[in-house]
PDB file of C-alpha atoms in Angstrom:
ATOM      1  CA  MET D 107     -12.746 -10.457 -23.653  1.00 47.00           C
ATOM      2  CA  LYS D 108     -12.378  -6.696 -23.710  1.00 54.00           C
ATOM      3  CA  ASN D 109     -12.702  -5.946 -20.003  1.00 69.00           C
ATOM      4  CA  LYS D 110      -9.640  -4.805 -18.149  1.00 86.00           C
ATOM      5  CA  LEU D 111      -8.034  -7.552 -16.065  1.00 91.00           C
ATOM      6  CA  TYR D 112      -5.611  -7.156 -13.190  1.00 94.00           C
ATOM      7  CA  ASN D 113      -4.199  -9.108 -10.268  1.00 94.00           C
ATOM      8  CA  ILE D 114      -4.643  -8.659  -6.560  1.00 94.00           C
ATOM      9  CA  PHE D 115      -2.453 -10.285  -3.925  1.00 96.00           C
ATOM     10  CA  GLN D 116      -4.525 -11.771  -1.120  1.00 95.00           C
ATOM     11  CA  PRO D 117      -2.605 -12.427   2.102  1.00 96.00           C
ATOM     12  CA  ILE D 118      -2.560 -15.803   3.826  1.00 97.00           C
ATOM     13  CA  PHE D 119      -2.031 -15.633   7.585  1.00 97.00           C
ATOM     14  CA  SER D 120      -0.623 -17.604  10.438  1.00 97.00           C
ATOM     15  CA  VAL D 121      -2.860 -16.821  13.433  1.00 96.00           C
ATOM     16  CA  ASP D 122      -1.886 -17.552  17.029  1.00 96.00           C
ATOM     17  CA  SER D 123      -4.199 -18.296  19.939  1.00 95.00           C
ATOM     18  CA  GLY D 124      -4.313 -14.605  20.831  1.00 96.00           C
ATOM     19  CA  MET D 125      -5.646 -13.783  17.325  1.00 95.00           C
ATOM     20  CA  ASN D 126      -2.380 -12.145  16.351  1.00 95.00           C
ATOM     21  CA  ALA D 127      -2.037 -12.586  12.592  1.00 95.00           C
ATOM     22  CA  LYS D 128       1.221 -12.662  10.652  1.00 96.00           C
ATOM     23  CA  ILE D 129       1.387 -12.801   6.860  1.00 96.00           C
ATOM     24  CA  ASN D 130       2.792 -16.119   5.710  1.00 97.00           C
ATOM     25  CA  THR D 131       2.398 -15.827   1.929  1.00 97.00           C
ATOM     26  CA  TYR D 132       0.159 -14.240  -0.708  1.00 97.00           C
ATOM     27  CA  GLU D 133      -2.033 -15.669  -3.440  1.00 97.00           C
ATOM     28  CA  MET D 134      -2.158 -13.878  -6.783  1.00 96.00           C
ATOM     29  CA  LEU D 135      -5.763 -13.671  -7.991  1.00 94.00           C
ATOM     30  CA  LEU D 136      -7.088 -12.319 -11.285  1.00 92.00           C
ATOM     31  CA  ARG D 137      -9.930  -9.795 -11.219  1.00 91.00           C
ATOM     32  CA  ASP D 138     -12.053  -7.921 -13.753  1.00 88.00           C
ATOM     33  CA  GLU D 139     -13.359  -4.350 -13.674  1.00 86.00           C
ATOM     34  CA  GLY D 140     -16.051  -5.373 -11.197  1.00 84.00           C
ATOM     35  CA  ASP D 141     -13.432  -6.778  -8.770  1.00 84.00           C
ATOM     36  CA  ARG D 142     -14.641 -10.318  -9.513  1.00 85.00           C
ATOM     37  CA  PHE D 143     -13.045 -13.419 -10.978  1.00 85.00           C
ATOM     38  CA  PRO D 144     -13.574 -13.125 -14.758  1.00 85.00           C
ATOM     39  CA  GLY D 145     -15.583 -16.346 -14.967  1.00 79.00           C
ATOM     40  CA  LEU D 146     -16.120 -19.179 -17.454  1.00 77.00           C
ATOM     41  CA  GLU D 147     -15.557 -17.038 -20.544  1.00 80.00           C
ATOM     42  CA  TYR D 148     -12.098 -16.184 -19.266  1.00 83.00           C
ATOM     43  CA  LEU D 149     -11.311 -19.829 -18.453  1.00 82.00           C
ATOM     44  CA  ASP D 150     -12.153 -20.825 -22.025  1.00 84.00           C
ATOM     45  CA  THR D 151      -9.567 -18.349 -23.362  1.00 89.00           C
ATOM     46  CA  LEU D 152      -6.747 -20.020 -21.422  1.00 90.00           C
ATOM     47  CA  ILE D 153      -6.887 -23.011 -23.738  1.00 89.00           C
ATOM     48  CA  THR D 154      -5.564 -20.807 -26.570  1.00 92.00           C
ATOM     49  CA  ASP D 155      -2.133 -19.261 -26.969  1.00 95.00           C
ATOM     50  CA  LYS D 156      -3.683 -15.818 -27.398  1.00 94.00           C
ATOM     51  CA  GLY D 157      -5.742 -15.991 -24.229  1.00 93.00           C
ATOM     52  CA  ASN D 158      -2.954 -17.566 -22.215  1.00 95.00           C
ATOM     53  CA  ASP D 159      -0.445 -14.977 -23.464  1.00 96.00           C
ATOM     54  CA  ARG D 160      -2.726 -12.236 -22.178  1.00 94.00           C
ATOM     55  CA  TRP D 161      -2.670 -13.822 -18.727  1.00 95.00           C
ATOM     56  CA  LEU D 162       1.109 -14.208 -18.909  1.00 96.00           C
ATOM     57  CA  GLN D 163       1.609 -10.551 -19.804  1.00 96.00           C
ATOM     58  CA  ILE D 164      -0.598  -9.332 -16.962  1.00 95.00           C
ATOM     59  CA  SER D 165       1.062 -11.713 -14.508  1.00 97.00           C
ATOM     60  CA  ARG D 166       4.628 -10.775 -15.478  1.00 97.00           C
ATOM     61  CA  GLN D 167       3.931  -7.131 -14.762  1.00 97.00           C
ATOM     62  CA  SER D 168       2.018  -7.838 -11.560  1.00 97.00           C
ATOM     63  CA  LEU D 169       4.798  -9.997 -10.129  1.00 98.00           C
ATOM     64  CA  HIS D 170       7.425  -7.409 -11.014  1.00 97.00           C
ATOM     65  CA  ASP D 171       5.463  -4.622  -9.332  1.00 97.00           C
ATOM     66  CA  PHE D 172       4.721  -6.693  -6.238  1.00 97.00           C
ATOM     67  CA  LEU D 173       8.070  -8.424  -5.688  1.00 97.00           C
ATOM     68  CA  TYR D 174      10.853  -6.342  -7.216  1.00 93.00           C
ATOM     69  CA  HIS D 175      11.421  -4.100  -4.202  1.00 93.00           C
ATOM     70  CA  HIS D 176      10.090  -6.573  -1.628  1.00 97.00           C
ATOM     71  CA  PRO D 177      12.376  -9.610  -1.294  1.00 96.00           C
ATOM     72  CA  GLU D 178      10.548 -10.639   1.891  1.00 96.00           C
ATOM     73  CA  ARG D 179       7.286 -11.326   0.030  1.00 97.00           C
ATOM     74  CA  ARG D 180       6.323 -14.787  -1.185  1.00 98.00           C
ATOM     75  CA  VAL D 181       3.511 -15.450  -3.685  1.00 98.00           C
ATOM     76  CA  TYR D 182       1.564 -18.466  -4.904  1.00 98.00           C
ATOM     77  CA  ILE D 183       0.392 -18.007  -8.500  1.00 97.00           C
ATOM     78  CA  ASN D 184      -2.739 -19.833  -9.676  1.00 94.00           C
ATOM     79  CA  LEU D 185      -2.433 -22.017 -12.745  1.00 95.00           C
ATOM     80  CA  GLU D 186      -5.218 -23.858 -14.527  1.00 92.00           C
ATOM     81  CA  PRO D 187      -4.173 -27.388 -15.573  1.00 92.00           C
ATOM     82  CA  CYS D 188      -4.965 -26.577 -19.221  1.00 91.00           C
ATOM     83  CA  GLN D 189      -2.223 -23.931 -19.200  1.00 94.00           C
ATOM     84  CA  PHE D 190       0.451 -26.611 -18.889  1.00 94.00           C
ATOM     85  CA  ASN D 191      -0.395 -27.655 -22.453  1.00 92.00           C
ATOM     86  CA  LEU D 192       1.073 -24.399 -23.803  1.00 95.00           C
ATOM     87  CA  GLU D 193       4.769 -23.709 -24.276  1.00 96.00           C
ATOM     88  CA  GLY D 194       4.337 -20.071 -23.295  1.00 97.00           C
ATOM     89  CA  THR D 195       3.417 -21.132 -19.771  1.00 97.00           C
ATOM     90  CA  TRP D 196       6.656 -23.037 -19.319  1.00 98.00           C
ATOM     91  CA  SER D 197       8.747 -20.166 -20.707  1.00 98.00           C
ATOM     92  CA  PHE D 198       6.999 -17.863 -18.250  1.00 98.00           C
ATOM     93  CA  LEU D 199       7.649 -20.239 -15.347  1.00 98.00           C
ATOM     94  CA  ASP D 200      11.313 -20.559 -16.293  1.00 98.00           C
ATOM     95  CA  ASP D 201      11.666 -16.753 -16.370  1.00 98.00           C
ATOM     96  CA  VAL D 202       9.834 -16.395 -13.041  1.00 98.00           C
ATOM     97  CA  ARG D 203      12.016 -19.018 -11.408  1.00 97.00           C
ATOM     98  CA  GLN D 204      15.197 -17.321 -12.564  1.00 97.00           C
ATOM     99  CA  ALA D 205      14.027 -13.846 -11.560  1.00 97.00           C
ATOM    100  CA  TYR D 206      12.416 -14.557  -8.178  1.00 97.00           C
ATOM    101  CA  GLN D 207      13.619 -17.992  -7.031  1.00 96.00           C
ATOM    102  CA  GLN D 208      11.709 -19.049  -3.886  1.00 96.00           C
ATOM    103  CA  GLN D 209       9.587 -15.895  -3.855  1.00 98.00           C
ATOM    104  CA  VAL D 210       7.169 -17.502  -6.316  1.00 98.00           C
ATOM    105  CA  ALA D 211       5.389 -20.833  -5.855  1.00 98.00           C
ATOM    106  CA  VAL D 212       2.646 -22.511  -7.911  1.00 98.00           C
ATOM    107  CA  GLU D 213      -0.927 -23.340  -6.928  1.00 97.00           C
ATOM    108  CA  ILE D 214      -2.876 -25.741  -9.153  1.00 95.00           C
ATOM    109  CA  THR D 215      -6.637 -25.334  -9.379  1.00 89.00           C
ATOM    110  CA  GLU D 216      -9.225 -28.094  -9.221  1.00 82.00           C
ATOM    111  CA  ARG D 217     -10.331 -27.686 -12.850  1.00 72.00           C
ATOM    112  CA  ARG D 218      -9.006 -30.056 -15.537  1.00 61.00           C
ATOM    113  CA  LYS D 219     -10.468 -28.533 -18.694  1.00 60.00           C
ATOM    114  CA  ALA D 220      -9.106 -29.950 -21.963  1.00 50.00           C
ATOM    115  CA  ILE D 221      -7.024 -32.635 -20.266  1.00 59.00           C
ATOM    116  CA  HIS D 222      -7.798 -36.254 -21.117  1.00 59.00           C
ATOM    117  CA  ASP D 223      -4.665 -38.191 -20.153  1.00 70.00           C
ATOM    118  CA  VAL D 224      -4.975 -39.365 -16.558  1.00 70.00           C
ATOM    119  CA  ASP D 225      -1.198 -39.065 -16.087  1.00 84.00           C
ATOM    120  CA  PHE D 226      -0.886 -35.606 -17.622  1.00 87.00           C
ATOM    121  CA  LEU D 227      -1.036 -33.502 -14.485  1.00 90.00           C
ATOM    122  CA  ASP D 228       1.077 -35.954 -12.475  1.00 92.00           C
ATOM    123  CA  ASN D 229       3.844 -35.442 -15.035  1.00 93.00           C
ATOM    124  CA  GLN D 230       3.487 -31.657 -14.999  1.00 94.00           C
ATOM    125  CA  ILE D 231       3.723 -31.561 -11.206  1.00 95.00           C
ATOM    126  CA  GLN D 232       6.934 -33.562 -11.339  1.00 96.00           C
ATOM    127  CA  LYS D 233       8.270 -31.119 -13.918  1.00 97.00           C
ATOM    128  CA  LEU D 234       7.444 -28.185 -11.637  1.00 98.00           C
ATOM    129  CA  LYS D 235       9.199 -29.921  -8.775  1.00 97.00           C
ATOM    130  CA  LYS D 236      12.332 -30.421 -10.867  1.00 97.00           C
ATOM    131  CA  MET D 237      12.308 -26.705 -11.677  1.00 97.00           C
ATOM    132  CA  GLY D 238      12.393 -26.013  -7.951  1.00 97.00           C
ATOM    133  CA  PHE D 239       8.892 -24.677  -7.368  1.00 98.00           C
ATOM    134  CA  ASP D 240       6.966 -25.254  -4.164  1.00 98.00           C
ATOM    135  CA  ILE D 241       3.531 -26.560  -5.152  1.00 98.00           C
ATOM    136  CA  ALA D 242       0.077 -26.184  -3.597  1.00 98.00           C
ATOM    137  CA  ILE D 243      -3.099 -28.059  -4.531  1.00 96.00           C
ATOM    138  CA  ASP D 244      -6.161 -25.818  -4.388  1.00 94.00           C
ATOM    139  CA  ASP D 245      -9.642 -26.768  -3.176  1.00 91.00           C
ATOM    140  CA  VAL D 246      -9.028 -30.294  -1.967  1.00 93.00           C
ATOM    141  CA  CYS D 247     -12.240 -32.287  -1.765  1.00 87.00           C
ATOM    142  CA  ALA D 248     -13.654 -30.331  -4.738  1.00 83.00           C
ATOM    143  CA  GLY D 249     -13.609 -30.829  -8.487  1.00 79.00           C
ATOM    144  CA  SER D 250     -10.831 -33.190  -9.538  1.00 83.00           C
ATOM    145  CA  ASN D 251      -8.570 -32.543  -6.543  1.00 88.00           C
ATOM    146  CA  SER D 252      -9.605 -35.682  -4.714  1.00 90.00           C
ATOM    147  CA  TYR D 253      -7.835 -37.556  -1.945  1.00 93.00           C
ATOM    148  CA  THR D 254      -6.613 -40.130  -4.480  1.00 92.00           C
ATOM    149  CA  PHE D 255      -5.049 -37.466  -6.700  1.00 92.00           C
ATOM    150  CA  ILE D 256      -3.419 -35.614  -3.799  1.00 95.00           C
ATOM    151  CA  ALA D 257      -2.060 -38.800  -2.237  1.00 96.00           C
ATOM    152  CA  ARG D 258      -0.207 -39.456  -5.505  1.00 94.00           C
ATOM    153  CA  GLN D 259       1.502 -36.055  -5.275  1.00 95.00           C
ATOM    154  CA  LEU D 260       2.909 -36.300  -1.749  1.00 97.00           C
ATOM    155  CA  ASN D 261       6.508 -36.467  -2.921  1.00 96.00           C
ATOM    156  CA  ALA D 262       6.101 -33.158  -4.765  1.00 97.00           C
ATOM    157  CA  ILE D 263       3.608 -30.877  -2.998  1.00 97.00           C
ATOM    158  CA  LYS D 264       4.107 -28.609   0.005  1.00 97.00           C
ATOM    159  CA  ARG D 265       0.618 -27.231   0.643  1.00 98.00           C
ATOM    160  CA  ILE D 266      -3.051 -28.118   0.363  1.00 97.00           C
ATOM    161  CA  LYS D 267      -6.000 -25.744   0.587  1.00 97.00           C
ATOM    162  CA  LEU D 268      -9.551 -26.394   1.739  1.00 96.00           C
ATOM    163  CA  SER D 269     -12.395 -23.966   1.075  1.00 93.00           C
ATOM    164  CA  LEU D 270     -15.164 -23.621   3.635  1.00 92.00           C
ATOM    165  CA  PHE D 271     -17.528 -22.750   0.768  1.00 90.00           C
ATOM    166  CA  THR D 272     -17.395 -26.394  -0.305  1.00 89.00           C
ATOM    167  CA  PHE D 273     -19.395 -27.266   2.825  1.00 89.00           C
ATOM    168  CA  LYS D 274     -21.745 -24.267   2.907  1.00 87.00           C
ATOM    169  CA  ASN D 275     -24.829 -26.524   2.877  1.00 89.00           C
ATOM    170  CA  GLU D 276     -23.637 -28.747   5.727  1.00 91.00           C
ATOM    171  CA  ASP D 277     -24.192 -28.317   9.441  1.00 91.00           C
ATOM    172  CA  GLN D 278     -21.313 -27.232  11.647  1.00 88.00           C
ATOM    173  CA  LYS D 279     -20.572 -30.744  12.949  1.00 93.00           C
ATOM    174  CA  THR D 280     -20.329 -32.246   9.459  1.00 93.00           C
ATOM    175  CA  ARG D 281     -18.225 -29.367   8.199  1.00 91.00           C
ATOM    176  CA  ARG D 282     -15.879 -29.684  11.145  1.00 92.00           C
ATOM    177  CA  SER D 283     -15.469 -33.417  10.508  1.00 94.00           C
ATOM    178  CA  PHE D 284     -14.342 -32.777   6.933  1.00 93.00           C
ATOM    179  CA  ILE D 285     -11.913 -30.090   8.067  1.00 93.00           C
ATOM    180  CA  GLN D 286     -10.485 -32.266  10.826  1.00 95.00           C
ATOM    181  CA  SER D 287      -9.909 -35.161   8.434  1.00 95.00           C
ATOM    182  CA  TRP D 288      -7.965 -33.008   6.002  1.00 95.00           C
ATOM    183  CA  LEU D 289      -6.091 -31.351   8.867  1.00 96.00           C
ATOM    184  CA  ASP D 290      -5.055 -34.769  10.179  1.00 96.00           C
ATOM    185  CA  PHE D 291      -3.930 -35.712   6.665  1.00 97.00           C
ATOM    186  CA  ALA D 292      -1.878 -32.520   6.303  1.00 97.00           C
ATOM    187  CA  THR D 293      -0.316 -32.916   9.738  1.00 96.00           C
ATOM    188  CA  SER D 294       0.547 -36.555   9.105  1.00 96.00           C
ATOM    189  CA  HIS D 295       2.278 -35.730   5.832  1.00 97.00           C
ATOM    190  CA  LYS D 296       3.872 -32.465   7.023  1.00 96.00           C
ATOM    191  CA  LEU D 297       1.950 -30.269   4.581  1.00 97.00           C
ATOM    192  CA  ASP D 298       0.918 -26.661   5.016  1.00 96.00           C
ATOM    193  CA  PHE D 299      -2.866 -26.512   5.407  1.00 97.00           C
ATOM    194  CA  VAL D 300      -4.722 -23.374   4.287  1.00 97.00           C
ATOM    195  CA  ILE D 301      -8.373 -22.859   5.204  1.00 96.00           C
ATOM    196  CA  GLU D 302     -10.035 -20.505   2.723  1.00 95.00           C
ATOM    197  CA  GLY D 303     -13.271 -18.651   3.277  1.00 92.00           C
ATOM    198  CA  ILE D 304     -12.540 -17.095   6.674  1.00 93.00           C
ATOM    199  CA  ALA D 305     -15.321 -14.529   6.495  1.00 90.00           C
ATOM    200  CA  ASN D 306     -15.787 -13.429  10.111  1.00 91.00           C
ATOM    201  CA  GLN D 307     -14.176 -13.299  13.538  1.00 92.00           C
ATOM    202  CA  GLN D 308     -15.958 -16.412  14.761  1.00 91.00           C
ATOM    203  CA  LEU D 309     -14.404 -18.534  12.013  1.00 91.00           C
ATOM    204  CA  ALA D 310     -11.007 -16.933  12.533  1.00 94.00           C
ATOM    205  CA  GLN D 311     -11.105 -17.733  16.256  1.00 94.00           C
ATOM    206  CA  GLU D 312     -12.251 -21.303  15.592  1.00 92.00           C
ATOM    207  CA  PHE D 313      -9.043 -22.099  13.720  1.00 94.00           C
ATOM    208  CA  ALA D 314      -6.598 -19.781  15.508  1.00 96.00           C
ATOM    209  CA  GLY D 315      -3.670 -21.170  17.463  1.00 95.00           C
ATOM    210  CA  ASN D 316      -2.993 -24.310  15.424  1.00 93.00           C
ATOM    211  CA  PRO D 317       0.513 -24.022  13.900  1.00 91.00           C
ATOM    212  CA  THR D 318      -0.458 -26.277  10.979  1.00 92.00           C
ATOM    213  CA  ILE D 319      -3.397 -24.110   9.892  1.00 96.00           C
ATOM    214  CA  LEU D 320      -3.060 -20.980   7.767  1.00 97.00           C
ATOM    215  CA  GLN D 321      -6.067 -18.717   7.212  1.00 97.00           C
ATOM    216  CA  GLN D 322      -7.262 -16.872   4.121  1.00 95.00           C
ATOM    217  CA  GLY D 323     -10.413 -14.904   3.511  1.00 91.00           C
ATOM    218  CA  TYR D 324     -12.429 -11.714   3.580  1.00 86.00           C
ATOM    219  CA  TYR D 325     -12.083 -11.228   7.346  1.00 89.00           C
ATOM    220  CA  TRP D 326      -8.328 -10.775   7.022  1.00 87.00           C
ATOM    221  CA  GLY D 327      -8.494  -8.363   4.109  1.00 76.00           C
ATOM    222  CA  LYS D 328      -8.957  -8.759   0.379  1.00 55.00           C
ATOM    223  CA  GLU D 329      -5.582  -7.738  -1.031  1.00 54.00           C
ATOM    224  CA  ALA D 330      -2.175  -6.197  -0.430  1.00 48.00           C
TER     225      ALA D 330
END
């Protein structure tokens, strides 16, 4: 891949019933020259040391620039499960933990490329917990991030995220039922619950005022 890659930091908001939004955390997201996620070609490179090292180099610099003079900021960094196979990832995480402490947390995507052992990711999550990282599970109800998987991680995770795009072909009632079920689950287990895909004011108002729900999406701005 020869295209220039860089990170943006998308804010995640707590929104009260009066639609007053306060930044809770940020998510670090990789983008290409067209301001898009690099895509499947990029994901394939993360299996290799060379491709992963490129991501690590970009991410080190991005985190330094975004956090060094801003101790109040807190960021979730996205990691693909395949990256936990590489020693460079763990060296990077150790350095990040020492440099930024609680300013950096880890979000694990729903993709499981190149992982065959059913216990692999469970073990990696426990390792992250021992290092002191807060952990989020991305895109619950999509890909491999099923209820069964998430229920196994309850002693380690702090946050789950649900994307509205998962239910784009469903009617409003069905979509709301899925959201309510995951919200009840998060509330019951005292987890942060992020709803992604807040694209307009109507959606923002629909979920405003619930202290368990955090909002993320185009309506609230693309990056910091």
